[in-house]
């Protein structure tokens, strides 16, 4: 059987304190970031900024909902390099075909419920939203402090807090972004 964590890592974590220089906190930051992605029901690294070395250029395919408005997940406005509608290439900047408006493509023709639109653009955020950063900080510190339940108990941390899966901030922020970006959100 394969172990998901090595005994050396477990020893590092058991011996680490908040002033440690070892990579325990790098692992914790990665773990809480992936946990946030999972709670929002999005792909890993969904909220990473499109800048700072992450080119973010990708082609994504969307299905329209029967209206002329197509919600496009975070992308850099003006970065669209290609659009196809039902396999037909669209001339970029053709205002007779589409317009970019606040995270939506406004298509100039009505689209059936199953019109397929492929967009190549720089997807991502200008910066990781501050509320996500704060939620992840709180959740990571919560996870760190909860690792030693005996110490937490002696420190007077309530049993309800120890039993909680997420901090209130992490839960609220993840819920908000899940409602906006989840691939399971059929009524967006």
mmCIF file of C-alpha atoms in Angstrom:
data_model
loop_
_atom_site.group_PDB
_atom_site.id
_atom_site.type_symbol
_atom_site.label_atom_id
_atom_site.label_comp_id
_atom_site.label_asym_id
_atom_site.label_seq_id
_atom_site.Cartn_x
_atom_site.Cartn_y
_atom_site.Cartn_z
ATOM 1 C CA UNK A 1 0.000 0.000 0.000
ATOM 2 C CA UNK A 2 1.115 3.564 -0.676
ATOM 3 C CA UNK A 3 1.218 6.211 2.024
ATOM 4 C CA UNK A 4 -0.069 9.674 1.195
ATOM 5 C CA UNK A 5 2.327 11.229 3.700
ATOM 6 C CA UNK A 6 5.794 10.122 4.726
ATOM 7 C CA UNK A 7 6.893 9.436 8.271
ATOM 8 C CA UNK A 8 9.509 12.205 7.911
ATOM 9 C CA UNK A 9 6.769 14.734 7.158
ATOM 10 C CA UNK A 10 4.713 13.552 10.118
ATOM 11 C CA UNK A 11 7.742 13.979 12.355
ATOM 12 C CA UNK A 12 8.326 17.516 11.002
ATOM 13 C CA UNK A 13 4.729 18.466 11.704
ATOM 14 C CA UNK A 14 4.727 16.933 15.180
ATOM 15 C CA UNK A 15 7.887 18.864 16.090
ATOM 16 C CA UNK A 16 6.993 22.120 14.306
ATOM 17 C CA UNK A 17 5.870 25.196 16.101
ATOM 18 C CA UNK A 18 4.637 28.500 14.719
ATOM 19 C CA UNK A 19 8.214 29.780 14.287
ATOM 20 C CA UNK A 20 9.326 26.793 12.202
ATOM 21 C CA UNK A 21 11.182 27.432 8.983
ATOM 22 C CA UNK A 22 10.354 24.013 7.580
ATOM 23 C CA UNK A 23 7.912 23.605 4.718
ATOM 24 C CA UNK A 24 5.016 22.583 6.963
ATOM 25 C CA UNK A 25 3.322 25.920 6.308
ATOM 26 C CA UNK A 26 3.800 25.566 2.537
ATOM 27 C CA UNK A 27 1.920 22.258 2.731
ATOM 28 C CA UNK A 28 -0.751 23.827 4.912
ATOM 29 C CA UNK A 29 -1.205 26.736 2.450
ATOM 30 C CA UNK A 30 -1.554 24.288 -0.441
ATOM 31 C CA UNK A 31 -3.967 22.077 1.485
ATOM 32 C CA UNK A 32 -6.255 24.945 2.490
ATOM 33 C CA UNK A 33 -6.185 26.405 -1.037
ATOM 34 C CA UNK A 34 -7.252 23.068 -2.565
ATOM 35 C CA UNK A 35 -9.863 22.710 0.173
ATOM 36 C CA UNK A 36 -11.277 26.107 -0.819
ATOM 37 C CA UNK A 37 -11.400 25.026 -4.487
ATOM 38 C CA UNK A 38 -13.231 21.818 -3.538
ATOM 39 C CA UNK A 39 -15.728 23.663 -1.347
ATOM 40 C CA UNK A 40 -16.449 26.057 -4.222
ATOM 41 C CA UNK A 41 -16.781 23.102 -6.642
ATOM 42 C CA UNK A 42 -14.269 24.568 -9.104
ATOM 43 C CA UNK A 43 -11.047 23.300 -10.673
ATOM 44 C CA UNK A 44 -7.795 23.499 -8.726
ATOM 45 C CA UNK A 45 -6.201 26.942 -8.915
ATOM 46 C CA UNK A 46 -9.443 28.505 -10.212
ATOM 47 C CA UNK A 47 -8.935 31.681 -8.184
ATOM 48 C CA UNK A 48 -5.265 32.169 -9.092
ATOM 49 C CA UNK A 49 -4.553 35.525 -10.639
ATOM 50 C CA UNK A 50 -4.145 35.668 -14.423
ATOM 51 C CA UNK A 51 -0.997 37.712 -13.879
ATOM 52 C CA UNK A 52 2.135 36.940 -11.834
ATOM 53 C CA UNK A 53 3.544 34.324 -14.190
ATOM 54 C CA UNK A 54 0.262 32.468 -14.682
ATOM 55 C CA UNK A 55 -0.545 33.092 -18.342
ATOM 56 C CA UNK A 56 -4.085 31.789 -17.921
ATOM 57 C CA UNK A 57 -4.596 31.563 -21.694
ATOM 58 C CA UNK A 58 -7.022 28.737 -22.307
ATOM 59 C CA UNK A 59 -9.954 27.723 -24.439
ATOM 60 C CA UNK A 60 -13.151 27.020 -22.572
ATOM 61 C CA UNK A 61 -16.446 25.849 -23.978
ATOM 62 C CA UNK A 62 -19.790 27.069 -22.679
ATOM 63 C CA UNK A 63 -23.400 26.181 -23.422
ATOM 64 C CA UNK A 64 -25.850 29.074 -23.610
ATOM 65 C CA UNK A 65 -28.969 29.105 -21.475
ATOM 66 C CA UNK A 66 -31.410 30.264 -24.153
ATOM 67 C CA UNK A 67 -30.697 33.963 -23.742
ATOM 68 C CA UNK A 68 -28.278 36.315 -25.452
ATOM 69 C CA UNK A 69 -26.210 36.666 -22.258
ATOM 70 C CA UNK A 70 -23.380 34.196 -21.729
ATOM 71 C CA UNK A 71 -21.729 34.343 -18.304
ATOM 72 C CA UNK A 72 -17.992 33.861 -18.713
ATOM 73 C CA UNK A 73 -15.996 32.952 -15.590
ATOM 74 C CA UNK A 74 -13.379 35.481 -14.561
ATOM 75 C CA UNK A 75 -11.277 36.543 -17.487
ATOM 76 C CA UNK A 76 -9.218 39.566 -18.390
ATOM 77 C CA UNK A 77 -11.425 41.902 -20.378
ATOM 78 C CA UNK A 78 -10.048 42.418 -23.865
ATOM 79 C CA UNK A 79 -7.930 39.239 -23.781
ATOM 80 C CA UNK A 80 -10.225 37.176 -26.008
ATOM 81 C CA UNK A 81 -8.237 35.858 -28.961
ATOM 82 C CA UNK A 82 -10.818 33.534 -30.480
ATOM 83 C CA UNK A 83 -14.560 32.821 -30.315
ATOM 84 C CA UNK A 84 -16.534 30.135 -32.087
ATOM 85 C CA UNK A 85 -20.297 29.768 -31.964
ATOM 86 C CA UNK A 86 -21.499 26.273 -32.843
ATOM 87 C CA UNK A 87 -18.126 25.657 -34.504
ATOM 88 C CA UNK A 88 -18.209 28.831 -36.624
ATOM 89 C CA UNK A 89 -15.381 31.322 -36.031
ATOM 90 C CA UNK A 90 -16.423 34.830 -35.068
ATOM 91 C CA UNK A 91 -14.502 37.900 -36.206
ATOM 92 C CA UNK A 92 -12.992 39.435 -33.091
ATOM 93 C CA UNK A 93 -14.352 42.858 -32.227
ATOM 94 C CA UNK A 94 -17.382 42.331 -34.480
ATOM 95 C CA UNK A 95 -19.992 44.317 -32.545
ATOM 96 C CA UNK A 96 -22.661 42.858 -34.838
ATOM 97 C CA UNK A 97 -21.955 39.430 -33.296
ATOM 98 C CA UNK A 98 -21.032 40.031 -29.644
ATOM 99 C CA UNK A 99 -20.065 42.569 -26.993
ATOM 100 C CA UNK A 100 -18.135 42.122 -23.733
ATOM 101 C CA UNK A 101 -20.136 43.505 -20.803
ATOM 102 C CA UNK A 102 -19.137 42.995 -17.133
ATOM 103 C CA UNK A 103 -18.102 39.346 -17.363
ATOM 104 C CA UNK A 104 -20.727 38.441 -19.956
ATOM 105 C CA UNK A 105 -20.689 38.076 -23.675
ATOM 106 C CA UNK A 106 -23.800 39.693 -25.061
ATOM 107 C CA UNK A 107 -24.517 37.777 -28.252
ATOM 108 C CA UNK A 108 -26.447 39.790 -30.812
ATOM 109 C CA UNK A 109 -28.555 36.834 -31.881
ATOM 110 C CA UNK A 110 -30.829 34.706 -29.751
ATOM 111 C CA UNK A 111 -29.250 31.383 -28.934
ATOM 112 C CA UNK A 112 -31.002 28.132 -28.384
ATOM 113 C CA UNK A 113 -30.560 26.490 -25.033
ATOM 114 C CA UNK A 114 -27.757 24.326 -26.395
ATOM 115 C CA UNK A 115 -25.699 26.752 -28.466
ATOM 116 C CA UNK A 116 -22.016 25.937 -27.918
ATOM 117 C CA UNK A 117 -19.625 28.864 -27.543
ATOM 118 C CA UNK A 118 -15.853 28.342 -27.288
ATOM 119 C CA UNK A 119 -13.719 31.217 -26.039
ATOM 120 C CA UNK A 120 -9.947 31.518 -25.959
ATOM 121 C CA UNK A 121 -8.891 34.180 -23.476
ATOM 122 C CA UNK A 122 -6.790 34.893 -20.382
ATOM 123 C CA UNK A 123 -8.918 33.328 -17.663
ATOM 124 C CA UNK A 124 -8.424 34.171 -14.014
ATOM 125 C CA UNK A 125 -8.672 37.117 -11.650
ATOM 126 C CA UNK A 126 -6.645 40.330 -11.688
ATOM 127 C CA UNK A 127 -5.647 39.313 -8.141
ATOM 128 C CA UNK A 128 -6.823 36.661 -5.725
ATOM 129 C CA UNK A 129 -9.864 38.246 -4.042
ATOM 130 C CA UNK A 130 -9.044 39.570 -0.562
ATOM 131 C CA UNK A 131 -11.946 37.736 1.077
ATOM 132 C CA UNK A 132 -10.598 34.416 -0.251
ATOM 133 C CA UNK A 133 -7.131 35.196 1.098
ATOM 134 C CA UNK A 134 -8.569 36.069 4.526
ATOM 135 C CA UNK A 135 -10.806 32.994 4.620
ATOM 136 C CA UNK A 136 -7.869 30.742 3.759
ATOM 137 C CA UNK A 137 -5.658 32.366 6.414
ATOM 138 C CA UNK A 138 -8.288 31.804 9.084
ATOM 139 C CA UNK A 139 -8.935 28.213 7.979
ATOM 140 C CA UNK A 140 -5.214 27.384 7.818
ATOM 141 C CA UNK A 141 -4.612 28.756 11.322
ATOM 142 C CA UNK A 142 -7.687 26.874 12.527
ATOM 143 C CA UNK A 143 -6.320 23.652 11.031
ATOM 144 C CA UNK A 144 -2.873 24.316 12.523
ATOM 145 C CA UNK A 145 -4.177 24.956 16.008
ATOM 146 C CA UNK A 146 -6.551 22.008 15.880
ATOM 147 C CA UNK A 147 -3.707 19.578 15.100
ATOM 148 C CA UNK A 148 -2.914 19.307 18.805
ATOM 149 C CA UNK A 149 -6.291 18.677 20.429
ATOM 150 C CA UNK A 150 -4.842 18.261 23.926
ATOM 151 C CA UNK A 151 -3.167 21.688 23.746
ATOM 152 C CA UNK A 152 -6.328 23.246 22.311
ATOM 153 C CA UNK A 153 -8.367 21.758 25.162
ATOM 154 C CA UNK A 154 -5.909 23.046 27.802
ATOM 155 C CA UNK A 155 -5.986 26.476 26.126
ATOM 156 C CA UNK A 156 -9.733 26.707 26.646
ATOM 157 C CA UNK A 157 -10.827 26.308 23.017
ATOM 158 C CA UNK A 158 -14.484 25.300 23.079
ATOM 159 C CA UNK A 159 -15.479 21.774 22.085
ATOM 160 C CA UNK A 160 -17.853 23.267 19.482
ATOM 161 C CA UNK A 161 -14.953 25.053 17.801
ATOM 162 C CA UNK A 162 -12.857 21.890 17.815
ATOM 163 C CA UNK A 163 -15.704 19.915 16.236
ATOM 164 C CA UNK A 164 -16.329 22.490 13.475
ATOM 165 C CA UNK A 165 -15.120 21.554 10.025
ATOM 166 C CA UNK A 166 -14.569 25.134 8.835
ATOM 167 C CA UNK A 167 -14.239 28.597 10.297
ATOM 168 C CA UNK A 168 -17.353 30.740 9.836
ATOM 169 C CA UNK A 169 -15.509 33.062 7.436
ATOM 170 C CA UNK A 170 -14.182 30.192 5.304
ATOM 171 C CA UNK A 171 -17.641 28.624 5.131
ATOM 172 C CA UNK A 172 -19.392 31.877 4.197
ATOM 173 C CA UNK A 173 -16.854 32.929 1.554
ATOM 174 C CA UNK A 174 -16.743 29.439 -0.016
ATOM 175 C CA UNK A 175 -20.562 29.381 -0.138
ATOM 176 C CA UNK A 176 -20.637 32.765 -1.888
ATOM 177 C CA UNK A 177 -18.113 31.770 -4.553
ATOM 178 C CA UNK A 178 -19.702 28.323 -4.989
ATOM 179 C CA UNK A 179 -23.006 30.037 -5.780
ATOM 180 C CA UNK A 180 -21.271 32.142 -8.442
ATOM 181 C CA UNK A 181 -18.797 29.719 -10.053
ATOM 182 C CA UNK A 182 -19.708 26.116 -9.279
ATOM 183 C CA UNK A 183 -20.004 23.950 -12.364
ATOM 184 C CA UNK A 184 -23.032 22.413 -10.646
ATOM 185 C CA UNK A 185 -24.824 25.758 -10.497
ATOM 186 C CA UNK A 186 -27.330 25.260 -13.304
ATOM 187 C CA UNK A 187 -29.197 28.492 -12.727
ATOM 188 C CA UNK A 188 -26.333 30.963 -12.853
#
